[in-house]
Coordinates of N, CA and C in Angstrom, one line a residue:
P23 N 7.9 17.6 13.9 CA 7.7 18.7 14.8 C 8.9 18.9 15.7
S24 N 9.1 20.1 16.1 CA 10.2 20.4 17.1 C 9.8 21.5 18.0
F25 N 10.6 21.7 19.1 CA 10.3 22.7 20.1 C 11.6 23.2 20.6
S26 N 11.7 24.4 21.2 CA 12.9 25.0 21.7 C 12.8 25.4 23.1
L27 N 13.9 25.3 23.9 CA 14.0 25.7 25.2 C 15.3 26.6 25.3
N28 N 15.2 27.7 26.1 CA 16.3 28.6 26.2 C 16.8 28.6 27.7
C29 N 18.1 28.5 27.9 CA 18.7 28.6 29.2 C 19.6 29.8 29.3
T30 N 19.5 30.6 30.3 CA 20.2 31.9 30.4 C 20.9 31.9 31.8
S31 N 22.2 32.4 31.8 CA 22.9 32.6 33.0 C 23.6 33.9 33.0
H32 N 23.6 34.6 34.1 CA 24.3 35.9 34.3 C 25.4 35.6 35.3
S33 N 26.7 35.6 34.8 CA 27.7 35.1 35.8 C 29.1 35.7 35.4
F34 N 30.0 35.5 36.3 CA 31.4 35.6 36.1 C 32.1 34.8 37.1
P35 N 33.1 34.0 36.8 CA 33.9 33.8 35.6 C 33.0 33.2 34.5
P36 N 33.6 32.9 33.3 CA 32.9 32.3 32.2 C 32.2 31.0 32.6
T37 N 31.0 30.9 32.0 CA 30.1 29.8 32.4 C 29.8 28.9 31.2
E38 N 29.7 27.6 31.5 CA 29.4 26.6 30.4 C 27.9 26.1 30.7
L39 N 27.1 26.1 29.7 CA 25.7 25.6 29.9 C 25.6 24.3 29.2
S40 N 24.9 23.4 29.9 CA 24.7 22.0 29.3 C 23.3 21.6 29.6
W41 N 22.8 20.7 28.7 CA 21.4 20.2 28.8 C 21.4 18.6 29.0
S42 N 20.4 18.2 29.7 CA 20.1 16.7 29.8 C 18.6 16.5 29.8
R43 N 18.2 15.3 29.5 CA 16.8 14.9 29.6 C 16.7 13.6 30.4
D44 N 15.9 13.6 31.4 CA 15.8 12.5 32.3 C 17.1 12.0 32.8
E45 N 18.0 13.0 33.1 CA 19.3 12.8 33.7 C 20.3 12.1 32.7
Q46 N 20.0 12.1 31.4 CA 20.8 11.6 30.4 C 21.2 12.7 29.4
P47 N 22.4 12.7 28.8 CA 22.8 13.6 27.8 C 21.9 13.4 26.6
L48 N 21.6 14.5 25.8 CA 20.7 14.4 24.6 C 21.6 14.0 23.5
P49 N 21.2 13.0 22.7 CA 22.0 12.6 21.5 C 21.9 13.7 20.5
L50 N 23.0 13.9 19.7 CA 23.1 15.0 18.7 C 22.0 14.7 17.6
S51 N 21.6 13.5 17.4 CA 20.5 13.2 16.4 C 19.2 13.7 16.9
E52 N 19.0 14.0 18.1 CA 17.7 14.5 18.6 C 17.7 16.0 18.9
A53 N 18.8 16.6 19.0 CA 18.9 18.0 19.5 C 20.0 18.8 18.8
A54 N 19.7 20.1 18.8 CA 20.7 21.1 18.3 C 20.9 22.2 19.3
Y55 N 22.1 22.8 19.4 CA 22.4 23.8 20.4 C 22.9 25.0 19.7
Q56 N 22.5 26.2 20.2 CA 23.0 27.5 19.7 C 23.4 28.3 20.9
S57 N 24.7 28.6 21.0 CA 25.2 29.3 22.2 C 25.5 30.8 21.8
S58 N 25.3 31.7 22.8 CA 25.7 33.1 22.6 C 26.1 33.7 23.9
Q59 N 26.8 34.8 23.9 CA 27.1 35.5 25.1 C 27.2 37.0 24.8
Q60 N 26.9 37.8 25.9 CA 26.9 39.2 25.7 C 27.3 39.8 27.1
L61 N 28.2 40.8 27.0 CA 28.7 41.5 28.2 C 27.5 42.2 28.9
R62 N 27.2 41.9 30.1 CA 26.0 42.5 30.8 C 26.5 43.8 31.5
D63 N 27.5 43.8 32.2 CA 28.1 44.9 32.9 C 29.6 44.7 33.2
A64 N 30.2 45.5 34.0 CA 31.6 45.3 34.3 C 31.9 44.0 35.1
F65 N 30.8 43.4 35.6 CA 31.1 42.3 36.6 C 30.5 41.0 36.1
S66 N 29.7 41.0 35.0 CA 29.1 39.7 34.6 C 28.8 39.7 33.1
T67 N 28.6 38.5 32.6 CA 28.3 38.3 31.2 C 27.0 37.4 31.2
T68 N 26.2 37.7 30.2 CA 25.0 36.9 29.9 C 25.3 35.8 29.0
Y69 N 25.0 34.6 29.4 CA 25.3 33.4 28.5 C 23.9 32.8 28.2
D70 N 23.7 32.5 26.9 CA 22.4 31.9 26.4 C 22.8 30.6 25.7
N71 N 21.9 29.6 25.9 CA 22.1 28.3 25.2 C 20.7 27.9 24.7
L72 N 20.4 28.0 23.4 CA 19.1 27.6 22.9 C 19.1 26.2 22.5
L73 N 18.2 25.4 23.1 CA 18.1 23.9 22.8 C 16.9 23.7 21.8
T74 N 17.1 23.1 20.7 CA 16.0 22.8 19.8 C 16.0 21.3 19.7
V75 N 14.8 20.7 20.1 CA 14.6 19.3 20.1 C 13.9 18.9 18.9
N76 N 14.4 17.9 18.2 CA 13.7 17.4 17.0 C 12.7 16.3 17.4
G77 N 11.4 16.6 17.2 CA 10.4 15.6 17.5 C 9.7 16.0 18.8
S78 N 8.6 15.3 19.1 CA 7.8 15.5 20.3 C 8.3 14.6 21.3
L79 N 9.3 15.0 22.1 CA 10.0 14.1 23.0 C 9.8 14.6 24.4
P80 N 8.8 14.1 25.2 CA 8.6 14.6 26.5 C 9.7 14.1 27.5
G81 N 9.7 14.7 28.6 CA 10.7 14.3 29.6 C 11.1 15.5 30.5
L82 N 12.0 15.2 31.5 CA 12.4 16.2 32.4 C 13.7 16.8 31.9
Y83 N 13.6 18.0 31.4 CA 14.8 18.7 30.8 C 15.5 19.5 31.8
N84 N 16.8 19.4 31.9 CA 17.6 20.1 32.9 C 18.7 20.9 32.2
C85 N 18.8 22.2 32.6 CA 19.9 23.0 32.2 C 20.8 23.3 33.4
T86 N 22.1 23.1 33.2 CA 23.1 23.3 34.2 C 24.1 24.3 33.8
A87 N 24.3 25.4 34.6 CA 25.3 26.4 34.4 C 26.4 26.2 35.4
A88 N 27.7 26.0 34.8 CA 28.8 25.7 35.7 C 30.0 26.5 35.3
N89 N 30.7 26.9 36.4 CA 32.0 27.6 36.2 C 32.9 27.2 37.4
E90 N 34.1 27.8 37.5 CA 35.0 27.4 38.6 C 34.5 27.7 40.0
K91 N 33.4 28.5 40.1 CA 32.8 28.9 41.4 C 31.8 27.8 41.8
G92 N 31.3 27.0 40.9 CA 30.3 26.0 41.2 C 29.3 25.9 40.1
S93 N 28.1 25.4 40.4 CA 27.1 25.1 39.4 C 25.7 25.3 39.9
Q94 N 24.7 25.6 39.0 CA 23.3 25.7 39.4 C 22.5 25.1 38.2
S95 N 21.4 24.5 38.6 CA 20.5 23.8 37.6 C 19.1 24.3 37.7
N96 N 18.4 24.2 36.6 CA 17.0 24.4 36.5 C 16.3 23.4 35.7
T97 N 15.1 22.9 36.1 CA 14.5 21.8 35.4 C 13.1 22.2 34.9
L98 N 12.7 21.7 33.8 CA 11.4 21.9 33.2 C 10.8 20.6 32.7
N99 N 9.6 20.3 33.2 CA 9.0 19.0 32.8 C 8.2 19.3 31.5
V100 N 8.6 18.7 30.4 CA 7.9 18.8 29.1 C 7.0 17.6 28.9
T101 N 5.7 17.9 28.8 CA 4.7 16.8 28.6 C 4.2 16.7 27.2
M102 N 3.6 15.6 26.8 CA 3.0 15.4 25.5 C 1.8 16.4 25.3
P103 N 1.5 16.8 24.1 CA 0.3 17.6 23.9 C -0.9 16.8 24.3
P104 N -1.8 17.4 25.1 CA -3.0 16.7 25.5 C -3.9 16.4 24.4
G105 N -4.8 15.5 24.6 CA -5.9 15.2 23.5 C -6.8 16.4 23.5
P106 N -7.7 16.5 22.5 CA -8.6 17.6 22.3 C -9.7 17.6 23.4
P107 N -10.2 18.8 23.7 CA -11.4 18.8 24.6 C -12.5 17.9 23.9
T108 N -13.3 17.3 24.7 CA -14.4 16.5 24.2 C -15.8 17.1 24.6
N109 N -16.8 16.5 24.0 CA -18.2 17.0 24.4 C -18.3 18.5 24.2
V110 N -17.7 19.0 23.2 CA -17.8 20.5 23.0 C -19.2 20.9 22.6
M111 N -19.8 21.8 23.2 CA -21.2 22.3 23.0 C -21.2 23.8 22.9
A112 N -22.0 24.4 22.1 CA -22.2 25.8 21.9 C -23.6 26.2 22.1
T113 N -23.9 27.1 23.1 CA -25.3 27.5 23.4 C -25.4 29.0 23.2
I114 N -26.4 29.4 22.4 CA -26.6 30.8 22.2 C -27.1 31.5 23.4
Q115 N -26.5 32.5 23.9 CA -26.9 33.2 25.1 C -27.7 34.5 24.8
G116 N -27.4 35.1 23.7 CA -28.0 36.4 23.3 C -27.6 36.7 21.9
R117 N -27.9 37.9 21.5 CA -27.4 38.3 20.2 C -25.9 38.4 20.1
N118 N -25.3 37.5 19.3 CA -23.9 37.4 19.1 C -23.1 36.9 20.3
Q119 N -23.8 36.3 21.3 CA -23.1 35.7 22.4 C -23.3 34.2 22.5
V120 N -22.2 33.4 22.6 CA -22.3 32.0 22.7 C -21.5 31.5 23.9
R121 N -22.1 30.6 24.6 CA -21.4 29.9 25.7 C -20.9 28.6 25.2
V122 N -19.5 28.4 25.2 CA -18.9 27.2 24.8 C -18.5 26.4 26.0
S123 N -18.9 25.1 26.0 CA -18.6 24.2 27.2 C -17.9 23.0 26.6
W124 N -17.2 22.3 27.5 CA -16.4 21.1 27.1 C -16.0 20.3 28.3
T125 N -15.6 19.1 28.0 CA -14.9 18.2 29.0 C -13.4 18.3 28.8
A126 N -12.7 18.6 29.9 CA -11.3 18.9 29.8 C -10.5 17.7 29.7
P127 N -9.4 17.6 28.8 CA -8.4 16.5 28.9 C -7.4 16.8 30.0
G128 N -6.6 15.8 30.2 CA -5.5 16.0 31.2 C -4.3 16.7 30.7
D129 N -3.5 17.3 31.6 CA -2.2 17.9 31.3 C -2.3 19.1 30.3
A130 N -3.4 19.8 30.3 CA -3.5 21.0 29.5 C -3.1 22.2 30.3
L131 N -2.4 23.2 29.6 CA -2.1 24.5 30.2 C -3.1 25.5 29.9
G132 N -4.0 25.3 28.9 CA -5.0 26.2 28.6 C -5.7 25.7 27.3
Y133 N -6.6 26.6 26.7 CA -7.4 26.2 25.6 C -7.4 27.3 24.6
L134 N -7.6 27.0 23.3 CA -8.0 27.9 22.3 C -9.3 27.5 21.7
I135 N -10.2 28.6 21.7 CA -11.5 28.4 21.0 C -11.4 29.1 19.7
L136 N -11.5 28.3 18.6 CA -11.4 28.8 17.2 C -12.7 28.9 16.6
H137 N -13.0 30.0 16.0 CA -14.4 30.2 15.3 C -14.2 30.9 14.0
R138 N -15.1 30.5 13.1 CA -15.1 31.0 11.7 C -16.5 31.2 11.2
L139 N -16.8 32.3 10.6 CA -18.1 32.6 10.0 C -18.1 32.2 8.5
G140 N -18.9 31.2 8.2 CA -19.0 30.7 6.8 C -17.6 30.2 6.3
G141 N -17.2 30.7 5.2 CA -15.9 30.3 4.6 C -14.8 31.4 4.9
G142 N -15.1 32.3 5.9 CA -14.1 33.4 6.2 C -12.9 32.9 7.0
G143 N -12.1 33.8 7.4 CA -10.9 33.5 8.2 C -11.3 33.1 9.6
E144 N -10.3 32.5 10.2 CA -10.6 31.9 11.6 C -10.0 32.9 12.6
S145 N -10.8 33.1 13.7 CA -10.4 33.9 14.8 C -10.2 32.9 16.0
Q146 N -9.5 33.4 17.1 CA -9.3 32.5 18.2 C -9.5 33.3 19.5
V147 N -9.9 32.6 20.5 CA -10.0 33.2 21.9 C -9.2 32.3 22.8
R148 N -8.3 32.8 23.6 CA -7.5 32.0 24.5 C -8.1 32.0 25.9
V149 N -8.2 30.8 26.4 CA -8.6 30.5 27.8 C -7.4 30.0 28.5
E150 N -6.9 30.7 29.5 CA -5.6 30.4 30.1 C -5.8 29.6 31.4
D151 N -7.1 29.3 31.8 CA -7.3 28.5 33.0 C -7.4 27.0 32.6
P152 N -6.5 26.2 33.0 CA -6.5 24.8 32.6 C -7.7 24.0 33.2
G153 N -8.3 24.5 34.3 CA -9.4 23.9 34.9 C -10.8 24.3 34.4
A154 N -10.7 25.3 33.4 CA -12.0 25.8 32.9 C -12.7 24.7 32.1
T155 N -14.1 24.8 32.1 CA -14.9 23.9 31.3 C -16.0 24.6 30.5
E156 N -16.0 26.0 30.6 CA -16.9 26.8 29.8 C -16.3 28.2 29.6
H157 N -16.8 28.9 28.6 CA -16.3 30.2 28.3 C -17.3 30.9 27.4
T158 N -17.7 32.1 27.6 CA -18.6 32.9 26.7 C -17.8 33.7 25.8
I159 N -18.1 33.6 24.5 CA -17.4 34.4 23.5 C -18.4 35.2 22.7
E160 N -17.9 36.3 22.0 CA -18.7 37.2 21.2 C -18.4 36.8 19.7
L161 N -19.5 36.6 19.0 CA -19.4 36.3 17.5 C -20.2 37.4 16.8
A162 N -19.5 37.9 15.8 CA -20.0 39.0 15.0 C -20.5 38.5 13.6
G163 N -21.7 38.9 13.2 CA -22.2 38.5 11.9 C -23.3 37.5 11.9
E164 N -24.2 37.6 11.0 CA -25.3 36.7 10.8 C -24.8 35.5 10.0
G165 N -25.3 34.3 10.3 CA -25.0 33.1 9.5 C -24.4 32.0 10.4
E166 N -23.8 31.0 9.8 CA -23.3 29.8 10.5 C -21.8 30.1 10.9
H167 N -21.7 29.9 12.2 CA -20.3 30.0 12.9 C -19.9 28.6 13.2
T168 N -18.7 28.2 12.7 CA -18.1 26.9 13.1 C -17.1 27.1 14.2
I169 N -17.2 26.3 15.3 CA -16.4 26.4 16.5 C -15.7 25.1 16.7
T170 N -14.3 25.2 16.9 CA -13.6 24.0 17.3 C -12.7 24.5 18.5
M171 N -12.0 23.5 19.1 CA -11.2 23.8 20.3 C -9.9 23.0 20.2
L172 N -8.8 23.6 20.9 CA -7.6 23.0 21.1 C -7.2 23.1 22.6
A173 N -6.6 22.1 23.1 CA -6.0 22.2 24.4 C -4.5 22.2 24.2
Y174 N -3.8 23.2 24.8 CA -2.3 23.3 24.5 C -1.5 23.0 25.7
A175 N -0.3 22.6 25.5 CA 0.7 22.4 26.5 C 2.0 22.9 25.9
L176 N 3.2 22.5 26.5 CA 4.5 23.0 26.0 C 4.8 22.5 24.6
L177 N 4.5 21.3 24.3 CA 4.8 20.7 23.0 C 3.8 21.2 22.0
P178 N 4.2 21.4 20.7 CA 3.3 21.9 19.7 C 2.4 20.8 19.1
N179 N 1.6 21.2 18.1 CA 0.8 20.3 17.3 C -0.3 19.6 18.1
P180 N -1.1 20.4 18.8 CA -2.2 19.7 19.5 C -3.3 19.3 18.5
T181 N -4.2 18.4 18.9 CA -5.3 17.9 18.0 C -6.6 18.7 18.3
R182 N -7.3 19.0 17.2 CA -8.5 19.8 17.3 C -9.7 18.9 17.7
S183 N -10.6 19.5 18.4 CA -11.9 18.8 18.8 C -12.8 18.7 17.5
E184 N -13.8 18.0 17.7 CA -14.9 17.9 16.7 C -15.5 19.3 16.6
A185 N -16.0 19.7 15.4 CA -16.6 21.0 15.2 C -18.0 21.0 15.7
V186 N -18.5 22.2 16.2 CA -19.9 22.4 16.4 C -20.3 23.7 15.6
V187 N -21.5 23.8 15.2 CA -22.0 24.9 14.4 C -23.1 25.6 15.1
V188 N -23.1 26.9 15.2 CA -24.2 27.7 15.7 C -24.6 28.7 14.6
T189 N -25.9 29.0 14.5 CA -26.4 29.9 13.5 C -27.1 31.1 14.1
F190 N -26.6 32.3 13.7 CA -27.3 33.5 14.1 C -28.1 34.0 12.9
D191 N -29.5 34.1 13.0 CA -30.3 34.5 12.0 C -31.0 35.9 12.4
L192 N -31.3 36.7 11.4 CA -32.0 37.9 11.7 C -33.4 37.5 12.1
P193 N -34.0 38.1 13.1 CA -35.4 37.7 13.5 C -36.4 38.2 12.5
G194 N -37.5 37.6 12.5 CA -38.6 38.0 11.7 C -39.2 39.3 12.2
P195 N -40.1 40.0 11.5 CA -40.7 41.2 11.9 C -41.8 41.0 12.9
P196 N -42.0 41.9 13.9 CA -43.2 41.8 14.8 C -44.4 42.1 14.0
I197 N -45.6 41.7 14.5 CA -46.9 41.9 13.8 C -47.6 43.0 14.6
I198 N -47.8 44.1 14.0 CA -48.6 45.2 14.7 C -50.0 44.8 14.8
T199 N -50.5 44.9 16.0 CA -51.9 44.5 16.3 C -52.8 45.7 16.5
Q200 N -52.3 46.8 17.0 CA -53.1 47.9 17.2 C -52.3 49.2 17.3
V201 N -52.9 50.3 16.8 CA -52.3 51.7 16.9 C -53.4 52.6 17.4
S202 N -53.2 53.2 18.5 CA -54.3 54.1 19.1 C -53.7 55.4 19.6
P203 N -54.4 56.5 19.5 CA -53.9 57.8 19.9 C -53.8 57.8 21.4
V204 N -52.8 58.6 21.9 CA -52.7 58.9 23.3 C -52.8 60.4 23.4
E205 N -53.9 60.9 23.9 CA -54.2 62.4 24.0 C -54.0 62.9 22.6
S206 N -53.4 64.1 22.4 CA -53.3 64.7 21.1 C -51.9 64.7 20.5
T207 N -51.0 64.1 21.2 CA -49.6 64.2 20.8 C -48.9 62.9 20.7
G208 N -49.6 61.7 20.9 CA -48.8 60.5 20.9 C -49.7 59.3 20.3
L209 N -49.0 58.2 20.2 CA -49.6 57.0 19.7 C -49.2 55.8 20.6
R210 N -50.1 54.9 20.8 CA -49.7 53.7 21.5 C -49.7 52.6 20.5
V211 N -48.6 51.9 20.3 CA -48.4 50.8 19.4 C -48.3 49.5 20.1
S212 N -49.2 48.5 19.7 CA -49.1 47.2 20.3 C -48.7 46.2 19.2
W213 N -48.0 45.2 19.5 CA -47.5 44.2 18.5 C -47.3 42.8 19.2
T214 N -47.3 41.8 18.3 CA -46.9 40.5 18.7 C -45.5 40.2 18.2
P215 N -44.5 39.9 19.2 CA -43.1 39.7 18.8 C -42.9 38.4 18.0
P216 N -41.9 38.4 17.2 CA -41.5 37.1 16.5 C -41.0 36.1 17.5
P217 N -41.0 34.8 17.2 CA -40.5 33.8 18.1 C -39.0 33.7 18.1
D218 N -38.3 34.5 18.9 CA -36.9 34.6 18.9 C -36.5 34.9 20.3
D219 N -35.9 33.9 21.0 CA -35.5 34.1 22.4 C -34.3 35.1 22.6
A220 N -33.6 35.3 21.5 CA -32.4 36.2 21.6 C -32.7 37.7 21.3
L221 N -33.9 38.0 21.2 CA -34.2 39.4 20.9 C -33.8 40.3 22.0
E222 N -33.2 41.5 21.7 CA -32.8 42.5 22.6 C -33.7 43.7 22.7
G223 N -34.6 43.9 21.7 CA -35.4 45.1 21.7 C -36.0 45.3 20.4
F224 N -36.8 46.4 20.2 CA -37.5 46.7 19.0 C -37.2 48.2 18.6
C225 N -37.3 48.5 17.3 CA -37.2 49.8 16.8 C -38.6 50.2 16.2
I226 N -39.1 51.3 16.5 CA -40.4 51.8 15.9 C -40.1 53.0 15.0
S227 N -40.5 52.9 13.8 CA -40.3 54.0 12.9 C -41.7 54.4 12.3
Y228 N -41.8 55.6 11.9 CA -43.1 56.1 11.3 C -42.8 57.1 10.3
T229 N -43.8 57.3 9.4 CA -43.7 58.3 8.3 C -44.9 59.2 8.4
P230 N -44.7 60.5 8.5 CA -45.9 61.5 8.5 C -46.7 61.3 7.2
V231 N -48.0 61.5 7.3 CA -48.8 61.4 6.1 C -48.7 62.6 5.3
S232 N -48.4 63.8 5.9 CA -48.3 65.0 5.2 C -47.6 66.0 6.1
D233 N -47.1 67.1 5.5 CA -46.4 68.2 6.4 C -47.4 68.8 7.3
D234 N -48.7 68.9 7.0 CA -49.7 69.5 7.8 C -50.0 68.6 9.0
C235 N -49.7 67.3 8.9 CA -50.1 66.4 9.9 C -48.9 65.5 10.3
P236 N -47.9 66.1 11.1 CA -46.6 65.4 11.3 C -46.9 64.2 12.2
G237 N -46.0 63.1 12.0 CA -46.2 61.9 12.8 C -45.5 62.1 14.1
I238 N -46.0 61.5 15.1 CA -45.5 61.6 16.5 C -45.3 60.2 17.0
L239 N -44.1 59.9 17.5 CA -43.8 58.6 18.0 C -43.9 58.6 19.5
G240 N -44.8 57.7 20.0 CA -45.0 57.6 21.4 C -44.0 56.7 22.1

């Protein structure tokens, strides 16, 4: 694995950019550099130096821009990828809504919730709060949804959490227990609902018995 950091300076006279890690020069066996420059305006030039580091090498990376007028530095602390979130749980909140909760690892910048229906493609939801421990997501489609999580930092290749599976099933039909007339233009329909806590409502349909006796939905 590798990662890249870019250092930019807008300056005049010409500027030299250099990198160090933990106050030591980076060996050529661990890093590659790509420099470029572009005239910004009549008074300054933009200088870029792209550092590509071979391997997951954490540390305090420092870029220094120097010319005959002086120097300035900027520092970035690169940490190892955090471990995966643990104790991942998924709780159905309603039709196609799931609350995902987890125990957060240390040094995470945020999380990715990855979900897949059956053998289909994987979708992701980004949670940018590193202190978050739960998030509600929308899942479309009936069937088994597999959910995993990643915690991400500056370095790539984080580890996935253990998968959890939630299943959305179509509810069974209600059982009609009584149909009674309401005056001369309506019907009162009573029913026993199916055992499904995620129900959002019911649809009542009817068919007239003949054109002379049209059906009326109350």
